[in-house]
Amino acid sequence: MKKPIALVTGAGSGLGKELAIRLSHTHHVILIGRRGKPLKELAALIHSHGSALAVPCDISDPDSRKELLDTLTKESLLPVDFVVHNAGVGRFSSVEDAASADLESMFQTNVFGPMALTKALFPYMKKQKSGTFLTILSTAALRGKSNESGYAASKFALRGYSESLAKEAEPYGIRVIRAYMGGMNTPFWENGDHVKDPSRFFQPSEVADIIMEQIDEKDEIIIESKK
């Protein structure tokens, strides 16, 4: 029997990598990220027990997204049954110091990329009347945080989009799950200096375990930072 297909953005490291590994036990996984080398290394790891395809793609770039969709069509990988919107960038500063280029970068990756990818994949799910979108948000999508105004704004925007998508998806048997987590111990915080000790946060593997434990029962998963 053919395995269902999962697509994970930002799969080269951190939470995306951990979720891809867990999904690979039940799905053929399409690994999406900007850097080809870590994707290929992850695909090789997954091939020890499952199947995966590494597809370098910058979801913030329309041409790159088109190449991705062309690859999915060529490789007969549509419909995608499970989509993980995990790729994200954070640029941290005070409101006064926020650079326009940083704000644009965050919205292109954190909002417009997932919206465009959803728009392309949603019709296939509607046709088969099943599917799942897992949107990785942040507790910054629940409440604003000092030095994270632009990042929080992008995550609030993605939250609103995901909640609206859920309303449209429900009649077709499509689930839209939103996962809100606090900080994780990753290099993500190197783009700012307001988090002094990320080692106190959950590891990505721990967050992935929590998400997978709750995913069958909850459409909203909230994981606060471990202090």
mmCIF file of C-alpha atoms in Angstrom:
data_model
loop_
_atom_site.group_PDB
_atom_site.id
_atom_site.type_symbol
_atom_site.label_atom_id
_atom_site.label_comp_id
_atom_site.label_asym_id
_atom_site.label_seq_id
_atom_site.Cartn_x
_atom_site.Cartn_y
_atom_site.Cartn_z
ATOM 1 C CA MET A 1 0.000 0.000 0.000
ATOM 2 C CA LYS A 2 1.322 3.430 -0.934
ATOM 3 C CA LYS A 3 2.494 5.528 1.990
ATOM 4 C CA PRO A 4 0.819 8.895 2.582
ATOM 5 C CA ILE A 5 3.018 11.860 1.716
ATOM 6 C CA ALA A 6 4.228 14.491 4.177
ATOM 7 C CA LEU A 7 5.984 17.750 3.315
ATOM 8 C CA VAL A 8 8.036 19.576 5.939
ATOM 9 C CA THR A 9 9.447 23.060 5.392
ATOM 10 C CA GLY A 10 12.530 24.109 7.317
ATOM 11 C CA ALA A 11 13.436 20.422 7.547
ATOM 12 C CA GLY A 12 17.205 20.835 7.562
ATOM 13 C CA SER A 13 17.578 21.437 11.278
ATOM 14 C CA GLY A 14 15.817 21.995 14.582
ATOM 15 C CA LEU A 15 12.141 21.238 15.001
ATOM 16 C CA GLY A 16 11.540 20.664 11.296
ATOM 17 C CA LYS A 17 14.190 17.944 11.222
ATOM 18 C CA GLU A 18 12.788 16.274 14.330
ATOM 19 C CA LEU A 19 9.222 16.307 13.008
ATOM 20 C CA ALA A 20 10.367 14.938 9.653
ATOM 21 C CA ILE A 21 12.104 12.012 11.359
ATOM 22 C CA ARG A 22 8.979 11.172 13.345
ATOM 23 C CA LEU A 23 6.672 11.474 10.346
ATOM 24 C CA SER A 24 8.976 9.284 8.255
ATOM 25 C CA HIS A 25 7.867 6.200 10.179
ATOM 26 C CA THR A 26 4.399 6.512 8.652
ATOM 27 C CA HIS A 27 4.857 8.803 5.617
ATOM 28 C CA HIS A 28 7.057 9.335 2.599
ATOM 29 C CA VAL A 29 8.589 12.680 3.569
ATOM 30 C CA ILE A 30 9.473 15.580 1.281
ATOM 31 C CA LEU A 31 12.211 17.592 2.961
ATOM 32 C CA ILE A 32 12.155 21.305 2.150
ATOM 33 C CA GLY A 33 14.800 23.847 3.088
ATOM 34 C CA ARG A 34 17.167 26.391 1.614
ATOM 35 C CA ARG A 35 20.358 24.356 2.096
ATOM 36 C CA GLY A 36 20.702 21.141 0.152
ATOM 37 C CA LYS A 37 23.432 19.439 2.199
ATOM 38 C CA PRO A 38 21.554 19.023 5.513
ATOM 39 C CA LEU A 39 18.452 17.901 3.608
ATOM 40 C CA LYS A 40 20.418 15.183 1.805
ATOM 41 C CA GLU A 41 22.002 14.086 5.081
ATOM 42 C CA LEU A 42 18.571 13.838 6.688
ATOM 43 C CA ALA A 43 17.188 11.913 3.718
ATOM 44 C CA ALA A 44 20.059 9.422 4.063
ATOM 45 C CA LEU A 45 19.254 9.010 7.764
ATOM 46 C CA ILE A 46 15.576 8.429 7.024
ATOM 47 C CA HIS A 47 16.368 5.871 4.321
ATOM 48 C CA SER A 48 17.537 3.503 7.075
ATOM 49 C CA HIS A 49 13.897 2.953 8.021
ATOM 50 C CA GLY A 50 11.702 4.885 5.577
ATOM 51 C CA SER A 51 11.683 7.025 2.456
ATOM 52 C CA ALA A 52 12.341 10.703 1.841
ATOM 53 C CA LEU A 53 13.112 13.155 -0.933
ATOM 54 C CA ALA A 54 15.275 16.238 -0.398
ATOM 55 C CA VAL A 55 14.078 19.252 -2.387
ATOM 56 C CA PRO A 56 15.991 22.509 -1.806
ATOM 57 C CA CYS A 57 13.533 25.400 -1.862
ATOM 58 C CA ASP A 58 13.321 28.919 -0.462
ATOM 59 C CA ILE A 59 9.628 29.238 0.318
ATOM 60 C CA SER A 60 9.911 33.030 0.408
ATOM 61 C CA ASP A 61 10.829 33.065 -3.290
ATOM 62 C CA PRO A 62 8.042 32.621 -5.903
ATOM 63 C CA ASP A 63 10.364 31.068 -8.500
ATOM 64 C CA SER A 64 11.692 28.584 -5.967
ATOM 65 C CA ARG A 65 8.153 27.650 -4.933
ATOM 66 C CA LYS A 66 7.243 27.071 -8.584
ATOM 67 C CA GLU A 67 10.216 24.746 -8.995
ATOM 68 C CA LEU A 68 9.059 22.840 -5.915
ATOM 69 C CA LEU A 69 5.545 22.406 -7.286
ATOM 70 C CA ASP A 70 6.948 21.345 -10.654
ATOM 71 C CA THR A 71 9.022 18.701 -8.860
ATOM 72 C CA LEU A 72 6.012 17.435 -6.912
ATOM 73 C CA THR A 73 4.069 17.093 -10.152
ATOM 74 C CA LYS A 74 6.929 15.437 -12.040
ATOM 75 C CA GLU A 75 7.587 12.939 -9.235
ATOM 76 C CA SER A 76 3.854 12.134 -8.806
ATOM 77 C CA LEU A 77 3.910 13.421 -5.223
ATOM 78 C CA LEU A 78 0.508 15.079 -5.293
ATOM 79 C CA PRO A 79 -1.659 15.221 -3.333
ATOM 80 C CA VAL A 80 0.418 15.882 -0.251
ATOM 81 C CA ASP A 81 -1.433 14.426 2.738
ATOM 82 C CA PHE A 82 0.360 16.183 5.590
ATOM 83 C CA VAL A 83 1.952 19.638 5.347
ATOM 84 C CA VAL A 84 4.149 21.055 8.104
ATOM 85 C CA HIS A 85 4.623 24.819 7.846
ATOM 86 C CA ASN A 86 7.745 25.049 9.968
ATOM 87 C CA ALA A 87 10.189 27.315 8.109
ATOM 88 C CA GLY A 88 10.528 30.665 9.801
ATOM 89 C CA VAL A 89 12.933 33.510 10.444
ATOM 90 C CA GLY A 90 13.235 35.916 13.334
ATOM 91 C CA ARG A 91 14.859 39.330 13.374
ATOM 92 C CA PHE A 92 14.804 40.911 16.799
ATOM 93 C CA SER A 93 15.119 44.559 17.796
ATOM 94 C CA SER A 94 13.277 47.355 19.516
ATOM 95 C CA VAL A 95 10.401 48.997 17.655
ATOM 96 C CA GLU A 96 12.606 52.024 16.948
ATOM 97 C CA ASP A 97 15.468 49.974 15.542
ATOM 98 C CA ALA A 98 13.415 47.604 13.379
ATOM 99 C CA ALA A 99 14.765 47.597 9.814
ATOM 100 C CA SER A 100 12.317 47.526 6.914
ATOM 101 C CA ALA A 101 14.345 44.801 5.202
ATOM 102 C CA ASP A 102 14.091 42.596 8.293
ATOM 103 C CA LEU A 103 10.331 43.090 8.516
ATOM 104 C CA GLU A 104 9.920 42.222 4.849
ATOM 105 C CA SER A 105 12.100 39.128 5.223
ATOM 106 C CA MET A 106 10.028 37.850 8.130
ATOM 107 C CA PHE A 107 6.718 38.353 6.369
ATOM 108 C CA GLN A 108 7.952 36.765 3.132
ATOM 109 C CA THR A 109 9.097 33.618 4.934
ATOM 110 C CA ASN A 110 6.728 33.433 7.890
ATOM 111 C CA VAL A 111 3.503 34.497 6.166
ATOM 112 C CA PHE A 112 3.503 34.815 2.383
ATOM 113 C CA GLY A 113 5.460 31.597 1.795
ATOM 114 C CA PRO A 114 3.098 29.370 3.808
ATOM 115 C CA MET A 115 0.070 31.110 2.302
ATOM 116 C CA ALA A 116 1.279 30.510 -1.256
ATOM 117 C CA LEU A 117 2.187 26.891 -0.566
ATOM 118 C CA THR A 118 -1.174 26.262 1.076
ATOM 119 C CA LYS A 119 -3.004 27.808 -1.861
ATOM 120 C CA ALA A 120 -1.194 25.448 -4.234
ATOM 121 C CA LEU A 121 -1.707 22.261 -2.191
ATOM 122 C CA PHE A 122 -5.173 22.845 -0.731
ATOM 123 C CA PRO A 123 -7.157 22.005 -3.916
ATOM 124 C CA TYR A 124 -5.633 18.514 -4.018
ATOM 125 C CA MET A 125 -6.671 17.887 -0.419
ATOM 126 C CA LYS A 126 -10.169 19.165 -1.147
ATOM 127 C CA LYS A 127 -10.485 16.753 -4.048
ATOM 128 C CA GLN A 128 -9.529 13.746 -1.918
ATOM 129 C CA LYS A 129 -11.470 15.121 1.075
ATOM 130 C CA SER A 130 -8.670 14.575 3.554
ATOM 131 C CA GLY A 131 -5.384 16.043 4.670
ATOM 132 C CA THR A 132 -3.632 17.883 7.472
ATOM 133 C CA PHE A 133 -1.843 21.199 7.812
ATOM 134 C CA LEU A 134 0.368 21.599 10.880
ATOM 135 C CA THR A 135 1.347 25.230 11.310
ATOM 136 C CA ILE A 136 4.253 25.875 13.641
ATOM 137 C CA LEU A 137 3.556 29.200 15.278
ATOM 138 C CA SER A 138 4.997 30.616 18.488
ATOM 139 C CA THR A 139 3.744 31.935 21.774
ATOM 140 C CA ALA A 140 4.563 35.251 20.055
ATOM 141 C CA ALA A 141 1.353 34.554 18.102
ATOM 142 C CA LEU A 142 -0.548 34.601 21.400
ATOM 143 C CA ARG A 143 0.954 37.710 22.978
ATOM 144 C CA GLY A 144 3.393 40.426 22.031
ATOM 145 C CA LYS A 145 6.909 40.350 23.422
ATOM 146 C CA SER A 146 9.539 43.017 23.947
ATOM 147 C CA ASN A 147 12.042 43.246 21.070
ATOM 148 C CA GLU A 148 9.891 40.882 18.977
ATOM 149 C CA SER A 149 7.339 43.286 17.478
ATOM 150 C CA GLY A 150 7.979 42.388 13.845
ATOM 151 C CA TYR A 151 8.314 38.679 14.546
ATOM 152 C CA ALA A 152 5.142 38.667 16.650
ATOM 153 C CA ALA A 153 3.274 40.565 13.934
ATOM 154 C CA SER A 154 4.238 37.936 11.359
ATOM 155 C CA LYS A 155 3.186 35.101 13.642
ATOM 156 C CA PHE A 156 -0.121 36.776 14.509
ATOM 157 C CA ALA A 157 -0.728 37.098 10.759
ATOM 158 C CA LEU A 158 -0.010 33.411 10.162
ATOM 159 C CA ARG A 159 -2.245 32.499 13.079
ATOM 160 C CA GLY A 160 -5.128 34.466 11.574
ATOM 161 C CA TYR A 161 -4.577 32.815 8.218
ATOM 162 C CA SER A 162 -4.487 29.345 9.791
ATOM 163 C CA GLU A 163 -7.655 29.930 11.791
ATOM 164 C CA SER A 164 -9.449 31.107 8.648
ATOM 165 C CA LEU A 165 -8.095 28.146 6.677
ATOM 166 C CA ALA A 166 -9.467 25.802 9.336
ATOM 167 C CA LYS A 167 -12.982 27.154 8.756
ATOM 168 C CA GLU A 168 -12.749 26.550 5.006
ATOM 169 C CA ALA A 169 -11.037 23.173 5.381
ATOM 170 C CA GLU A 170 -13.382 21.565 7.893
ATOM 171 C CA PRO A 171 -16.202 20.691 5.434
ATOM 172 C CA TYR A 172 -13.692 18.695 3.379
ATOM 173 C CA GLY A 173 -12.330 16.622 6.250
ATOM 174 C CA ILE A 174 -9.066 18.569 6.317
ATOM 175 C CA ARG A 175 -7.483 19.332 9.678
ATOM 176 C CA VAL A 176 -5.567 22.521 10.446
ATOM 177 C CA ILE A 177 -3.463 22.201 13.592
ATOM 178 C CA ARG A 178 -1.732 25.159 15.197
ATOM 179 C CA ALA A 179 1.250 24.575 17.473
ATOM 180 C CA TYR A 180 2.385 27.473 19.655
ATOM 181 C CA MET A 181 5.683 27.031 21.428
ATOM 182 C CA GLY A 182 7.983 29.208 23.408
ATOM 183 C CA GLY A 183 11.700 29.358 22.820
ATOM 184 C CA MET A 184 13.724 26.292 21.855
ATOM 185 C CA ASN A 185 17.430 25.731 22.281
ATOM 186 C CA THR A 186 18.509 26.402 18.681
ATOM 187 C CA PRO A 187 20.683 28.962 16.827
ATOM 188 C CA PHE A 188 17.453 30.887 16.106
ATOM 189 C CA TRP A 189 18.292 33.300 18.927
ATOM 190 C CA GLU A 190 21.606 34.321 17.402
ATOM 191 C CA ASN A 191 19.713 37.000 15.454
ATOM 192 C CA GLY A 192 19.141 38.985 18.634
ATOM 193 C CA ASP A 193 20.622 39.550 22.069
ATOM 194 C CA HIS A 194 17.487 39.693 24.227
ATOM 195 C CA VAL A 195 17.568 35.959 25.045
ATOM 196 C CA LYS A 196 20.684 35.435 27.118
ATOM 197 C CA ASP A 197 20.538 31.696 27.820
ATOM 198 C CA PRO A 198 18.588 29.582 25.296
ATOM 199 C CA SER A 199 20.019 26.420 26.879
ATOM 200 C CA ARG A 200 17.241 26.642 29.461
ATOM 201 C CA PHE A 201 14.640 26.073 26.731
ATOM 202 C CA PHE A 202 13.276 22.780 25.437
ATOM 203 C CA GLN A 203 15.328 20.899 22.884
ATOM 204 C CA PRO A 204 13.662 20.580 19.435
ATOM 205 C CA SER A 205 13.403 16.817 19.984
ATOM 206 C CA GLU A 206 11.395 17.392 23.161
ATOM 207 C CA VAL A 207 9.010 19.785 21.411
ATOM 208 C CA ALA A 208 8.573 17.362 18.512
ATOM 209 C CA ASP A 209 7.667 14.579 20.943
ATOM 210 C CA ILE A 210 5.060 16.763 22.652
ATOM 211 C CA ILE A 211 3.503 17.756 19.328
ATOM 212 C CA MET A 212 3.315 14.179 18.062
ATOM 213 C CA GLU A 213 1.814 13.002 21.360
ATOM 214 C CA GLN A 214 -1.003 15.562 21.127
ATOM 215 C CA ILE A 215 -1.557 15.852 17.392
ATOM 216 C CA ASP A 216 -4.332 13.269 17.104
ATOM 217 C CA GLU A 217 -6.467 14.891 19.792
ATOM 218 C CA LYS A 218 -5.864 18.643 19.604
ATOM 219 C CA ASP A 219 -6.127 21.321 16.939
ATOM 220 C CA GLU A 220 -4.256 23.793 19.170
ATOM 221 C CA ILE A 221 -1.098 22.773 20.986
ATOM 222 C CA ILE A 222 0.554 25.257 23.355
ATOM 223 C CA ILE A 223 4.038 24.553 24.679
ATOM 224 C CA GLU A 224 5.424 27.247 26.931
ATOM 225 C CA SER A 225 9.170 27.742 27.316
ATOM 226 C CA LYS A 226 10.819 25.572 29.913
ATOM 227 C CA LYS A 227 12.415 27.835 32.515
#
